PDB file of C-alpha atoms in Angstrom:
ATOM      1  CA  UNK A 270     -36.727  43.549  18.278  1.00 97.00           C
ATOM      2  CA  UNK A 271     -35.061  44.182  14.916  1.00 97.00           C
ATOM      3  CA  UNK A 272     -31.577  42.891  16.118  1.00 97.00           C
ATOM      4  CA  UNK A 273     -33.774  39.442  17.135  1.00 98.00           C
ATOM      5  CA  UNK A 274     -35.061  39.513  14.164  1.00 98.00           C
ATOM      6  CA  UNK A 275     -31.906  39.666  11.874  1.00 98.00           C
ATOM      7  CA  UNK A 276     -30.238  37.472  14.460  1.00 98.00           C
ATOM      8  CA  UNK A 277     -32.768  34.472  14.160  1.00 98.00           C
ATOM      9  CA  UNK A 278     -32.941  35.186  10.089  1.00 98.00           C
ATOM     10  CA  UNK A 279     -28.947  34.991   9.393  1.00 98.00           C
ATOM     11  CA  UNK A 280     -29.052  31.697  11.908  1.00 98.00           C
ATOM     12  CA  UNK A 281     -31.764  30.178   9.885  1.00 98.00           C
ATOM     13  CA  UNK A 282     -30.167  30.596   6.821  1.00 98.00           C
ATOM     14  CA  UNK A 283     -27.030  28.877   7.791  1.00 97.00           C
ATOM     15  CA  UNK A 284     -29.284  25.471   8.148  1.00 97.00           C
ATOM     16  CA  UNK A 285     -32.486  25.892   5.874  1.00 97.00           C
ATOM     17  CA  UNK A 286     -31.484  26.308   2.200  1.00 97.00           C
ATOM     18  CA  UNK A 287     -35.551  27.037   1.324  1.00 97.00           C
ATOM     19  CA  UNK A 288     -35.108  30.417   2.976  1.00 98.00           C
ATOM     20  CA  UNK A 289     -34.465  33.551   1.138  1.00 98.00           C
ATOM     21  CA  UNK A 290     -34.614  37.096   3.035  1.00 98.00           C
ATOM     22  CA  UNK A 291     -36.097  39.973   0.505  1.00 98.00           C
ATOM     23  CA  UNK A 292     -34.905  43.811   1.393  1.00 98.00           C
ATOM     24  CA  UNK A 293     -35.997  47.196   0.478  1.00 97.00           C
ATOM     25  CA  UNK A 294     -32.813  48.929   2.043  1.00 96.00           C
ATOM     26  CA  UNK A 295     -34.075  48.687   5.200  1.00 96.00           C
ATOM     27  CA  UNK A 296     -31.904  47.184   7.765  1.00 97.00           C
ATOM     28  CA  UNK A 297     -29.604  45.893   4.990  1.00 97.00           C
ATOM     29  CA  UNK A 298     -26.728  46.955   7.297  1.00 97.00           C
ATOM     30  CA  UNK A 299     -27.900  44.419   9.975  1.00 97.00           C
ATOM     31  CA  UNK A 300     -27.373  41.286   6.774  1.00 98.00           C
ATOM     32  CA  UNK A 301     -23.859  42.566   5.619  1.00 97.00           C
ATOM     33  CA  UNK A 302     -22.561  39.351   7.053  1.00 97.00           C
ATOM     34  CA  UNK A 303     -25.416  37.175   5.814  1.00 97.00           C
ATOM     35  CA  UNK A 304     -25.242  38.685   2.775  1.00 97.00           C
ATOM     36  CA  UNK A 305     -21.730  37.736   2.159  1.00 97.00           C
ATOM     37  CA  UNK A 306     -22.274  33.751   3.156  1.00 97.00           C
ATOM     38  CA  UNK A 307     -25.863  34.004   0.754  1.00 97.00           C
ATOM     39  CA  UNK A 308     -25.451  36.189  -1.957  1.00 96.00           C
ATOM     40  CA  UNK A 309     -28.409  34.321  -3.538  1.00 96.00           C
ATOM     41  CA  UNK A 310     -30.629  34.071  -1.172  1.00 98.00           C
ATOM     42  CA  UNK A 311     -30.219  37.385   0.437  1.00 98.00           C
ATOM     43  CA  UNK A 312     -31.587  40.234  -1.622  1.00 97.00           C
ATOM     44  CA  UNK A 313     -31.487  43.626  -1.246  1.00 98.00           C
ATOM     45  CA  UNK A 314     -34.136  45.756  -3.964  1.00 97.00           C
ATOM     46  CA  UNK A 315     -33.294  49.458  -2.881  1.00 95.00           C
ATOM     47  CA  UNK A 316     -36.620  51.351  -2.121  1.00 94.00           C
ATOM     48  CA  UNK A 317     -39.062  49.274  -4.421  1.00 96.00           C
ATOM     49  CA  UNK A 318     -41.517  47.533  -2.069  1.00 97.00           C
ATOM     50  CA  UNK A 319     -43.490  46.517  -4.520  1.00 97.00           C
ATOM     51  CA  UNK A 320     -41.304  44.563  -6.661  1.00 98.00           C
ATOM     52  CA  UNK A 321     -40.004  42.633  -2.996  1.00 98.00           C
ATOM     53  CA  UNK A 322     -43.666  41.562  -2.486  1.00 98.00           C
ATOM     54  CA  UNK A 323     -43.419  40.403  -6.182  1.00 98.00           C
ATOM     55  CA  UNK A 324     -40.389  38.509  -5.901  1.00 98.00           C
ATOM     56  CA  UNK A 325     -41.423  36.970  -2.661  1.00 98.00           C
ATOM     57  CA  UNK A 326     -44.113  35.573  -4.054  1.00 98.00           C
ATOM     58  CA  UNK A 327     -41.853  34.327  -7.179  1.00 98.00           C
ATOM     59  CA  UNK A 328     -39.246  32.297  -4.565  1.00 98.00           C
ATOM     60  CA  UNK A 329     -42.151  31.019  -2.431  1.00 98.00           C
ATOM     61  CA  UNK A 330     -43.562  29.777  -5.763  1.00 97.00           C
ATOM     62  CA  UNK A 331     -39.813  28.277  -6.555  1.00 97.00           C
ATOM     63  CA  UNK A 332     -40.589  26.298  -3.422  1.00 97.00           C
ATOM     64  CA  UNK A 333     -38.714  28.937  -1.837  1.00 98.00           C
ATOM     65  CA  UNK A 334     -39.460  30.605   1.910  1.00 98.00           C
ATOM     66  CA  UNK A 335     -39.074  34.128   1.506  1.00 98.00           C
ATOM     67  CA  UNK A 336     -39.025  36.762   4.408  1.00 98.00           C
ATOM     68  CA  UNK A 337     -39.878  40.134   3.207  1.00 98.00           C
ATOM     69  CA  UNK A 338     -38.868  42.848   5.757  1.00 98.00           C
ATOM     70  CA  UNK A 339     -39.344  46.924   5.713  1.00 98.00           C
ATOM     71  CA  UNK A 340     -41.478  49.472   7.680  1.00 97.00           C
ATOM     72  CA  UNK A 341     -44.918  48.531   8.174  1.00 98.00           C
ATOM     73  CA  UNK A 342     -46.599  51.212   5.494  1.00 98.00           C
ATOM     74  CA  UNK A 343     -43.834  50.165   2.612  1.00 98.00           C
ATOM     75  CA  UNK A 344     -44.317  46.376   3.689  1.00 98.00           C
ATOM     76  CA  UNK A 345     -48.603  46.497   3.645  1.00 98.00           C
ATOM     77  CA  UNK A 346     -50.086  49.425   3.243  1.00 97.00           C
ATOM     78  CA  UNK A 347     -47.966  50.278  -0.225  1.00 97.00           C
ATOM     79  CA  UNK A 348     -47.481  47.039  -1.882  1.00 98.00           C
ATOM     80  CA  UNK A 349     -51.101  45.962  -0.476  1.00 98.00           C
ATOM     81  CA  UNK A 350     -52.316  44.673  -4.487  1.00 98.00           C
ATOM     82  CA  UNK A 351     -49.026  42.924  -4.533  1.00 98.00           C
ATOM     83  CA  UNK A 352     -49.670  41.350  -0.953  1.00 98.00           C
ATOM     84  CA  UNK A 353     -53.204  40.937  -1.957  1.00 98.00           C
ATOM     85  CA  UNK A 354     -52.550  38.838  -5.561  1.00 98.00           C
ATOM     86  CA  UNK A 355     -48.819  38.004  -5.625  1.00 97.00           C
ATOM     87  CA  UNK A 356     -49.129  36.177  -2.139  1.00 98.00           C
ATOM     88  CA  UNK A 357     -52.820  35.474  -0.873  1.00 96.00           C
ATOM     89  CA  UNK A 358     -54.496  35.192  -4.480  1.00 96.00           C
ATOM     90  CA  UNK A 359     -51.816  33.013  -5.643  1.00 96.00           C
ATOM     91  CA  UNK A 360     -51.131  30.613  -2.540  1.00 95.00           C
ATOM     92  CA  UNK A 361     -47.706  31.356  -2.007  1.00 96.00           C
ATOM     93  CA  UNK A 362     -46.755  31.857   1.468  1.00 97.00           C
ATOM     94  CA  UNK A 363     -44.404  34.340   2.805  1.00 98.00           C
ATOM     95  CA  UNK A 364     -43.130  35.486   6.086  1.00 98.00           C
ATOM     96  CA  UNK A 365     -43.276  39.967   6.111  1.00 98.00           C
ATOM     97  CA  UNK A 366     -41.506  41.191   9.091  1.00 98.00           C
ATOM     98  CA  UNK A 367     -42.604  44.694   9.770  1.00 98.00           C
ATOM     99  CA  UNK A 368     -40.777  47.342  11.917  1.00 97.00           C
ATOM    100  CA  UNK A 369     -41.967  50.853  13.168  1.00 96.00           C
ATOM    101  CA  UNK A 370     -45.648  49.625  14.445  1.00 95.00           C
ATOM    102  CA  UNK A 371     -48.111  52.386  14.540  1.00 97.00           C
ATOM    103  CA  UNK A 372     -45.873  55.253  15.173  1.00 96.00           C
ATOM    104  CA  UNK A 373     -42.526  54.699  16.271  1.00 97.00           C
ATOM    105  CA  UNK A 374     -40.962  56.472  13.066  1.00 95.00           C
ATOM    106  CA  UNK A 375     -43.476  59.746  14.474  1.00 95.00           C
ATOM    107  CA  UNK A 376     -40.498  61.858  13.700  1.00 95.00           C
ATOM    108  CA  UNK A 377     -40.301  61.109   9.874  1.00 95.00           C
ATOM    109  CA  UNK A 378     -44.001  61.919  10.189  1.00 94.00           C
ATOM    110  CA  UNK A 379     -47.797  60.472   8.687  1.00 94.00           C
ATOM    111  CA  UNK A 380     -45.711  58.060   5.893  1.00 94.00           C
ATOM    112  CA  UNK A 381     -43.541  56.473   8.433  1.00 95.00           C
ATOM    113  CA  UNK A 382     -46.943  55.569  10.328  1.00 96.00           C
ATOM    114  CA  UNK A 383     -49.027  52.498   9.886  1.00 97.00           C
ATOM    115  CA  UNK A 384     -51.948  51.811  12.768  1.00 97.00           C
ATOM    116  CA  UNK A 385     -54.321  50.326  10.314  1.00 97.00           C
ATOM    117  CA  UNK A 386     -52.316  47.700   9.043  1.00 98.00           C
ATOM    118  CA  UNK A 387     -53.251  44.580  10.754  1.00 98.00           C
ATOM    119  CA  UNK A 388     -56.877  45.985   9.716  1.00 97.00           C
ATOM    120  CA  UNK A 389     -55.508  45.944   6.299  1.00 98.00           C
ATOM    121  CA  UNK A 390     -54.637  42.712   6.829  1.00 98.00           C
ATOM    122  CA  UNK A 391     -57.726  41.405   7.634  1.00 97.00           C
ATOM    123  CA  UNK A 392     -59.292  41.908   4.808  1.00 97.00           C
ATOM    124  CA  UNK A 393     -57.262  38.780   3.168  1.00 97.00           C
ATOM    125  CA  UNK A 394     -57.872  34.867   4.254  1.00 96.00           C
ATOM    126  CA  UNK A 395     -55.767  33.101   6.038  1.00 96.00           C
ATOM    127  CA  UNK A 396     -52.795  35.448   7.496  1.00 98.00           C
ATOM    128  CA  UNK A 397     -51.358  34.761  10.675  1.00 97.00           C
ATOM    129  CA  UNK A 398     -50.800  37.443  12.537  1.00 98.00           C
ATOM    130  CA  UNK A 399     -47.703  37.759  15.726  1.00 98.00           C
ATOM    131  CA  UNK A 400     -47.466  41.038  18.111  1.00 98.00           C
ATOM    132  CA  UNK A 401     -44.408  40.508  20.686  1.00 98.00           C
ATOM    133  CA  UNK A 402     -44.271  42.597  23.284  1.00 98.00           C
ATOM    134  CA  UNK A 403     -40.435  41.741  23.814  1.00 98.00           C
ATOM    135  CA  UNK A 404     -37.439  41.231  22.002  1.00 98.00           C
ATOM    136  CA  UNK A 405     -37.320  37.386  23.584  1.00 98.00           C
ATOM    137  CA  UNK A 406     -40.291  36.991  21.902  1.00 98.00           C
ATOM    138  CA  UNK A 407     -38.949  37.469  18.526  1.00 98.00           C
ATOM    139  CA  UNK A 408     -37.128  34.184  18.019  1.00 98.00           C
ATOM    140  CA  UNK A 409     -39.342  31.637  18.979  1.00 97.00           C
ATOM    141  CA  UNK A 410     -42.416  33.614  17.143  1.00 97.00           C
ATOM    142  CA  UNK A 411     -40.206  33.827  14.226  1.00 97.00           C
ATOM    143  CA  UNK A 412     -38.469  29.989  14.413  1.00 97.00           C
ATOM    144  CA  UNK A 413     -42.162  28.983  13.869  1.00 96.00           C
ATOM    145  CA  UNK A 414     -43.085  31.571  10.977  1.00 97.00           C
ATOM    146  CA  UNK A 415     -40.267  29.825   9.229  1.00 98.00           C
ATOM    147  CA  UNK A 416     -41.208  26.337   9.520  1.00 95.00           C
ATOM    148  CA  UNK A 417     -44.725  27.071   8.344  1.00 90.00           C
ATOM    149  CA  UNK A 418     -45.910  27.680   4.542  1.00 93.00           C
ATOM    150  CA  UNK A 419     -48.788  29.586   5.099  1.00 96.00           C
ATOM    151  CA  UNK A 420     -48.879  33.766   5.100  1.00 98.00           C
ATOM    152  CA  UNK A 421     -47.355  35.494   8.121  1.00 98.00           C
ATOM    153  CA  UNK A 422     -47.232  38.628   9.453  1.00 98.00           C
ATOM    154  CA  UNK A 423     -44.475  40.074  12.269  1.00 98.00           C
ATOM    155  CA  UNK A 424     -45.316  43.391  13.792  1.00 98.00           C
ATOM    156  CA  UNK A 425     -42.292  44.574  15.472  1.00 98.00           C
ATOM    157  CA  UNK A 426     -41.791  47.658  17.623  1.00 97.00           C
ATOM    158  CA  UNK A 427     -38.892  50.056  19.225  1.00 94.00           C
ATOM    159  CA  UNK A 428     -41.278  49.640  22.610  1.00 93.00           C
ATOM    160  CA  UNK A 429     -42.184  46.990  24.846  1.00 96.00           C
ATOM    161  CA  UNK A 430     -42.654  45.611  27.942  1.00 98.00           C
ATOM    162  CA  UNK A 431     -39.846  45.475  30.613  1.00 97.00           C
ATOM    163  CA  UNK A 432     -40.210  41.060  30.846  1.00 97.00           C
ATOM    164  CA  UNK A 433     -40.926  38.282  28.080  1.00 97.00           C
ATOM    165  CA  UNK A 434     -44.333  36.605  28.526  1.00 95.00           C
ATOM    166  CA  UNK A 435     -45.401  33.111  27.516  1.00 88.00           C
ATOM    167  CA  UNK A 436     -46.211  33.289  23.958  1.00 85.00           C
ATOM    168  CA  UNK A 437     -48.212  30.264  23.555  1.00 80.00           C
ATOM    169  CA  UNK A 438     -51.031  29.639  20.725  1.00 82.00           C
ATOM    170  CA  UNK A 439     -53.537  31.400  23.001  1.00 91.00           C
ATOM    171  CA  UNK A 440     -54.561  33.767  25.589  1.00 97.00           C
ATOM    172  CA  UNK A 441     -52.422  33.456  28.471  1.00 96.00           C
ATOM    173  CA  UNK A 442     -53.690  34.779  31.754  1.00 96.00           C
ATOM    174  CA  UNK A 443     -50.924  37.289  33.606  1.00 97.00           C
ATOM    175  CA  UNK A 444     -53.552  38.350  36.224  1.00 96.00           C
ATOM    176  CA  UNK A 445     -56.318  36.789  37.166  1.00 93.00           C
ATOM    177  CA  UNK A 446     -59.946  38.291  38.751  1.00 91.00           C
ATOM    178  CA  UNK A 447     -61.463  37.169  41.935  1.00 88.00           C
ATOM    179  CA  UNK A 448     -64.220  35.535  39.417  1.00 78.00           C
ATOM    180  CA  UNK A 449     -66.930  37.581  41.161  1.00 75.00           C
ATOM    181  CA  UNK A 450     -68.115  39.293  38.021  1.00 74.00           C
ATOM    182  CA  UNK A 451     -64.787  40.714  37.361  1.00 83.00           C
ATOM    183  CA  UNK A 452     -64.470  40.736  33.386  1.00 92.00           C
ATOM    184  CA  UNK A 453     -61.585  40.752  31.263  1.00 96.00           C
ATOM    185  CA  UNK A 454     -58.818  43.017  29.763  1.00 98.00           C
ATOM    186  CA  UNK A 455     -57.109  41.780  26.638  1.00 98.00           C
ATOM    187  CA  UNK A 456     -53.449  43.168  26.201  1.00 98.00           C
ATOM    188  CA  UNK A 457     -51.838  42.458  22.647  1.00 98.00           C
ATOM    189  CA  UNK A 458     -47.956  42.836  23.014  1.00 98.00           C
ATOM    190  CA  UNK A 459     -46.720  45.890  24.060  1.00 98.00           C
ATOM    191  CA  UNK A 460     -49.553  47.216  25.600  1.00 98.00           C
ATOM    192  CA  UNK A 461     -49.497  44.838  28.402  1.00 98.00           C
ATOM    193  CA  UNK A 462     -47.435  46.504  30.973  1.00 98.00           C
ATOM    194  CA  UNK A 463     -49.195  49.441  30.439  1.00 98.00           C
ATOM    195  CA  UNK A 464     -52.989  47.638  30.975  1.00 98.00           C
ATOM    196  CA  UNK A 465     -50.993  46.075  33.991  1.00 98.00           C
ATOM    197  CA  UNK A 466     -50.688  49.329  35.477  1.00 98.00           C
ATOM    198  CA  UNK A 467     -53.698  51.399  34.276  1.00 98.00           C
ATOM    199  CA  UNK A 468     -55.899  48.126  35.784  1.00 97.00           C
ATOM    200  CA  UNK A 469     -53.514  47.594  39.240  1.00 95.00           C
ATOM    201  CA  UNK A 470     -56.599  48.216  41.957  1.00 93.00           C
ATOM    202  CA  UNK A 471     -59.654  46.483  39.261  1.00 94.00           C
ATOM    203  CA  UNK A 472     -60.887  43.233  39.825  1.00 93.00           C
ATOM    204  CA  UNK A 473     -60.534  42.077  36.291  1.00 95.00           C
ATOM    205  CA  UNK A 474     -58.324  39.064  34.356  1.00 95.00           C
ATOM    206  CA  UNK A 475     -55.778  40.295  32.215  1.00 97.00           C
ATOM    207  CA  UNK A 476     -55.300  38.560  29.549  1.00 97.00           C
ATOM    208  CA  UNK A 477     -52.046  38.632  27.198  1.00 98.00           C
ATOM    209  CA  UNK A 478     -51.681  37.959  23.511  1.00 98.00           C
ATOM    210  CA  UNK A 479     -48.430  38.265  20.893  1.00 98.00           C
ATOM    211  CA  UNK A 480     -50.206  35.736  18.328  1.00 97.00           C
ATOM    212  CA  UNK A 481     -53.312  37.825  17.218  1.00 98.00           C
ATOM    213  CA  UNK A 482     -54.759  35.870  14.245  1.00 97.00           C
ATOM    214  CA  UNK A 483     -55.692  33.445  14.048  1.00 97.00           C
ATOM    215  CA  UNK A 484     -57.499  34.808  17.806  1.00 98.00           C
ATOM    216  CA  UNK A 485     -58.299  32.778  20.572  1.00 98.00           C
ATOM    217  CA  UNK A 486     -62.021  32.819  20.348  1.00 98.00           C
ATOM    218  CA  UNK A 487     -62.895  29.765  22.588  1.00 97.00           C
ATOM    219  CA  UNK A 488     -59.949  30.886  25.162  1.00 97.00           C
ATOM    220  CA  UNK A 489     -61.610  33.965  25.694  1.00 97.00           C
ATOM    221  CA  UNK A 490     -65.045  32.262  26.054  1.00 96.00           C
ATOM    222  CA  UNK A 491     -63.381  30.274  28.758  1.00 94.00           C
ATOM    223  CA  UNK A 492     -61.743  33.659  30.225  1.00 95.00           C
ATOM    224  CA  UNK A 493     -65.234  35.066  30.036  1.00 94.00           C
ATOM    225  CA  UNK A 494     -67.320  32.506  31.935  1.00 92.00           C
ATOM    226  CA  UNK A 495     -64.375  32.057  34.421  1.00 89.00           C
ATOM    227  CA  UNK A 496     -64.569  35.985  34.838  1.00 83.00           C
ATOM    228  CA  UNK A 497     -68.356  35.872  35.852  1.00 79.00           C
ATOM    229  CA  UNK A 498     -68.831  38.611  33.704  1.00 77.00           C
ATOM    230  CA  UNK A 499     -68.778  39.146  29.715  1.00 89.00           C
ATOM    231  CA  UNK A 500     -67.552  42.426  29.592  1.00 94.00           C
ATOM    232  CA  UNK A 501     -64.140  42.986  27.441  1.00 97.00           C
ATOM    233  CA  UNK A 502     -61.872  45.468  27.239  1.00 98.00           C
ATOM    234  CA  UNK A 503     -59.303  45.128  24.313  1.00 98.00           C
ATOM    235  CA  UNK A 504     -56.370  46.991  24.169  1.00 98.00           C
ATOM    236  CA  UNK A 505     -54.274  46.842  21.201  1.00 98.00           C
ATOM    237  CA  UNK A 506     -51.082  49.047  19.506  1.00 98.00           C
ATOM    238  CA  UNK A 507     -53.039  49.756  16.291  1.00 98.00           C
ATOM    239  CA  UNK A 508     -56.527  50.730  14.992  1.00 98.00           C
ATOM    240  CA  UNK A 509     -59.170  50.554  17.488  1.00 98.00           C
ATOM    241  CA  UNK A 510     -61.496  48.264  16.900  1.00 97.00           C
ATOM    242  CA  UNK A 511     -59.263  46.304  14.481  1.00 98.00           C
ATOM    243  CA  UNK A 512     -60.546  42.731  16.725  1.00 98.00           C
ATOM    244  CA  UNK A 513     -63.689  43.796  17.678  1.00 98.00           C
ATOM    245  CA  UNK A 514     -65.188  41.393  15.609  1.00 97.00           C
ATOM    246  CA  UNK A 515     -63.155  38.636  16.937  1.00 98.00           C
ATOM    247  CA  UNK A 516     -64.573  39.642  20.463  1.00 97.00           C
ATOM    248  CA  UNK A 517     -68.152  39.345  18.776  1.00 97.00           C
ATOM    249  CA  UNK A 518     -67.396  35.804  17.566  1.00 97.00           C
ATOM    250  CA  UNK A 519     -65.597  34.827  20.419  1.00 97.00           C
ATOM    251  CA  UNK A 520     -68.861  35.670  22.622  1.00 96.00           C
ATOM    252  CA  UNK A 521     -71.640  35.180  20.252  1.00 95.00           C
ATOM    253  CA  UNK A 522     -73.157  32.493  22.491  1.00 92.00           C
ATOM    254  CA  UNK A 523     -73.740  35.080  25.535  1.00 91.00           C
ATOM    255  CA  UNK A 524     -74.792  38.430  25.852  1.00 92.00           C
ATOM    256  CA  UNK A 525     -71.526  40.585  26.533  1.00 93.00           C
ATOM    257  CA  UNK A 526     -70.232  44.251  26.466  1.00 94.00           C
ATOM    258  CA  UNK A 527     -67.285  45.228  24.780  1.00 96.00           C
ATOM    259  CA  UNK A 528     -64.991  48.564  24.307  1.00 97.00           C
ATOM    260  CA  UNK A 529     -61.835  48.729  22.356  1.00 98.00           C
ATOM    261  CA  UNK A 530     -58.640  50.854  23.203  1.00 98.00           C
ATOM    262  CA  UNK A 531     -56.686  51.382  19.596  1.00 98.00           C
ATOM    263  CA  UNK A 532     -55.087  54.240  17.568  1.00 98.00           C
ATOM    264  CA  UNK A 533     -58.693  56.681  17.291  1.00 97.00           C
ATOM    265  CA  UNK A 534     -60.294  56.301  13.636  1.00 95.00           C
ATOM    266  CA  UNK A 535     -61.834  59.835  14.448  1.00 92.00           C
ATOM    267  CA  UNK A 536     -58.399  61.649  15.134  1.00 86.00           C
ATOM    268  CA  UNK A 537     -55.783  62.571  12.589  1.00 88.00           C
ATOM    269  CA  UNK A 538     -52.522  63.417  14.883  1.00 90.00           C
ATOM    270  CA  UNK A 539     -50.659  66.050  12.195  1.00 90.00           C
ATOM    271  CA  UNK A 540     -47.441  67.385  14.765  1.00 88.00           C
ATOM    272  CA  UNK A 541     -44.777  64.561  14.345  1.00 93.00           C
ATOM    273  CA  UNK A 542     -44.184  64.564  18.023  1.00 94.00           C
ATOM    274  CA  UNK A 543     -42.484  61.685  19.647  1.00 96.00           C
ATOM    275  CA  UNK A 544     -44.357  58.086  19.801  1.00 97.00           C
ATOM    276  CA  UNK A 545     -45.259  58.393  23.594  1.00 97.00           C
ATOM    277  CA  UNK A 546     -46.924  62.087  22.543  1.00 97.00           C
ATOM    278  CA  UNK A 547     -49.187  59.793  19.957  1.00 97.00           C
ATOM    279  CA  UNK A 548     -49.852  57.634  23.039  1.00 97.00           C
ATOM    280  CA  UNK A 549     -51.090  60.227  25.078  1.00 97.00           C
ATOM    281  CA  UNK A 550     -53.523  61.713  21.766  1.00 96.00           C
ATOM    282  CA  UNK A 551     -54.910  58.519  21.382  1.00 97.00           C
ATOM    283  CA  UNK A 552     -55.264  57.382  25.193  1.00 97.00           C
ATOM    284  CA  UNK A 553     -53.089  54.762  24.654  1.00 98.00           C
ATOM    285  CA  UNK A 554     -50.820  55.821  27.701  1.00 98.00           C
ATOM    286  CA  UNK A 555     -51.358  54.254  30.998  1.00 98.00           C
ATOM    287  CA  UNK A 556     -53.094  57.107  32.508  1.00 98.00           C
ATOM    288  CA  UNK A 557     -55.590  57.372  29.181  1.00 98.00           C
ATOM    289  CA  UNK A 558     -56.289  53.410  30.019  1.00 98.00           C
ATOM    290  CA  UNK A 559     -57.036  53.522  33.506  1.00 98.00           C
ATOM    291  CA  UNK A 560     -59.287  56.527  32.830  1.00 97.00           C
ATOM    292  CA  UNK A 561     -61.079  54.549  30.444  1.00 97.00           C
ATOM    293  CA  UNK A 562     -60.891  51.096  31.693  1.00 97.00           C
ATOM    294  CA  UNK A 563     -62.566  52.594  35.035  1.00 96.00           C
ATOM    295  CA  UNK A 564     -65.220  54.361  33.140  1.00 95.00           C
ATOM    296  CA  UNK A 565     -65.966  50.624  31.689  1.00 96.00           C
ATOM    297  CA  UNK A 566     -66.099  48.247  34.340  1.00 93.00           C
ATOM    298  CA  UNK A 567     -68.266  48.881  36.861  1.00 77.00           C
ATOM    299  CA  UNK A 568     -67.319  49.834  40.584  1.00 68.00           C
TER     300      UNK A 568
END
């Protein structure tokens, strides 16, 4: 996903002269060549996240459209007052490209980690929010972050699924219930093959999503009453829980059950481990779904 990234970045800006890519070191080697054709407008700060949050929000005040890559916990979770005031309190929109999700780094250990930053995220008005669970997802998600002035956020990951998927506005349906009170699984990006094979045997709609906020409230209203029964299970790559209250919202009109699958708030993983070990701590591995997605919905 990184390699998409930095390929659909350099190609950009060879034809839009607002853009302006902001660095903390990380991948720097992957804009050597970009570098060399922009020196302006590519920028490379060493290890100070919080001065690239501050001087993305100077170029996108310029008129400027800055992209502001790093690891998720130096690109939110450190600079978070600068991402709070430099960019949301003063209007000025910025694409932040993220890379490591929740725990792919889990060999540098706890401050290469960063499951509660969409969470973190949501705290602030206004973000938009893309998950791909593929590398082919990358560009077009990206291509559109670009065109846009607003506040967006791109969580990329070492893992994902084994095909692209459709990565329209909403909810897209990759397998659909008999409609007999089946309910509904929600997979956000990489999670979906795994939901595909921890649900294989339920009679339940899966639903995927890459574009998380803003959330497809009324298509999972329609996914709902199609279903024939409001009971949700949400599966994301982060904090549990993180869109629980977009589920609420979503389904505020009927009465509904809901559980969500996430990185456990009561569970503080210390061994470094590898990222599929994390997966297995906090059930996020297929056999940790199907146990509890079978638990959920009833027989």
């Amino acid at each position: 996903m990184r390699d998409a990234f930095a390929d659909t970045v350099s190609a950009a800006l060879e034809t839009d002269p607002r853009l302006a890519v902001v660095l903390a070191d990380i991948s720097a080697d992957r804009f050597t060549e970009a570098a060399r054709r922009h020196p302006q407008r590519v920028v490379n700060l060493g290890i100070r996240e919080q001065l690239m949050i501050g001087v993305a929000g100077g170029l996108a005040l310029t008129g400027m459209r800055p992209v502001a890559h790093t690891f998720a916990p130096f690109l939110v979770e450190r600079p978070f007052e600068q991402v709070k005031l430099d960019l949301g309190h003063q209007g000025a929109g910025a694409v932040l490209v993220s890379s490591g999700a929740s725990y792919d780094g889990a060999h540098y250990g706890r401050t290469h980690m960063a499951p509660g930053d969409v969470h973190l995220l949501d705290s602030l008005p206004g973000w938009t929010v893309h998950v791909p669970g593929h590398a082919a997802e990358v560009a077009p998600l990206l291509e559109e972050a670009l065109r846009r002035d607003g506040n967006v956020y791109v969580r990329l990951s070492e893992r994902g699924n084994a095909a692209a998927r459709p990565i329209g506005p909403g909810l897209q349906t990759v397998r659909a219930g008999s409609g007999r009170s089946s309910g509904v699984v929600v997979a956000v990006g990489p999670m979906l093959d795994r939901v595909l094979a921890a649900t294989e045997g339920l009679d339940v709609t899966v639903a995927y999503a890459a574009t998380v906020r803003p959330f497809d409230r009324e298509g999972l209203n329609r996914l709902v009453a199609r279903a024939g029964q409001a009971d949700v299970l949400l599966v994301e790559p982060y904090l549990e829980g993180t869109s629980a209250h977009e589920v609420a919202a979503a389904l505020e009109d009927r009465r509904h059950r809901q559980r969500s699958l996430g990185v456990r708030r009561d569970t503080e993983v210390r061994g470094y481990g590898t990222p599929a070990d994390h997966d297995r701590a906090h059930g996020l591995d297929t056999a940790g779904i199907a146990e509890r997605a079978r638990e959920f919905f009833p027989a």
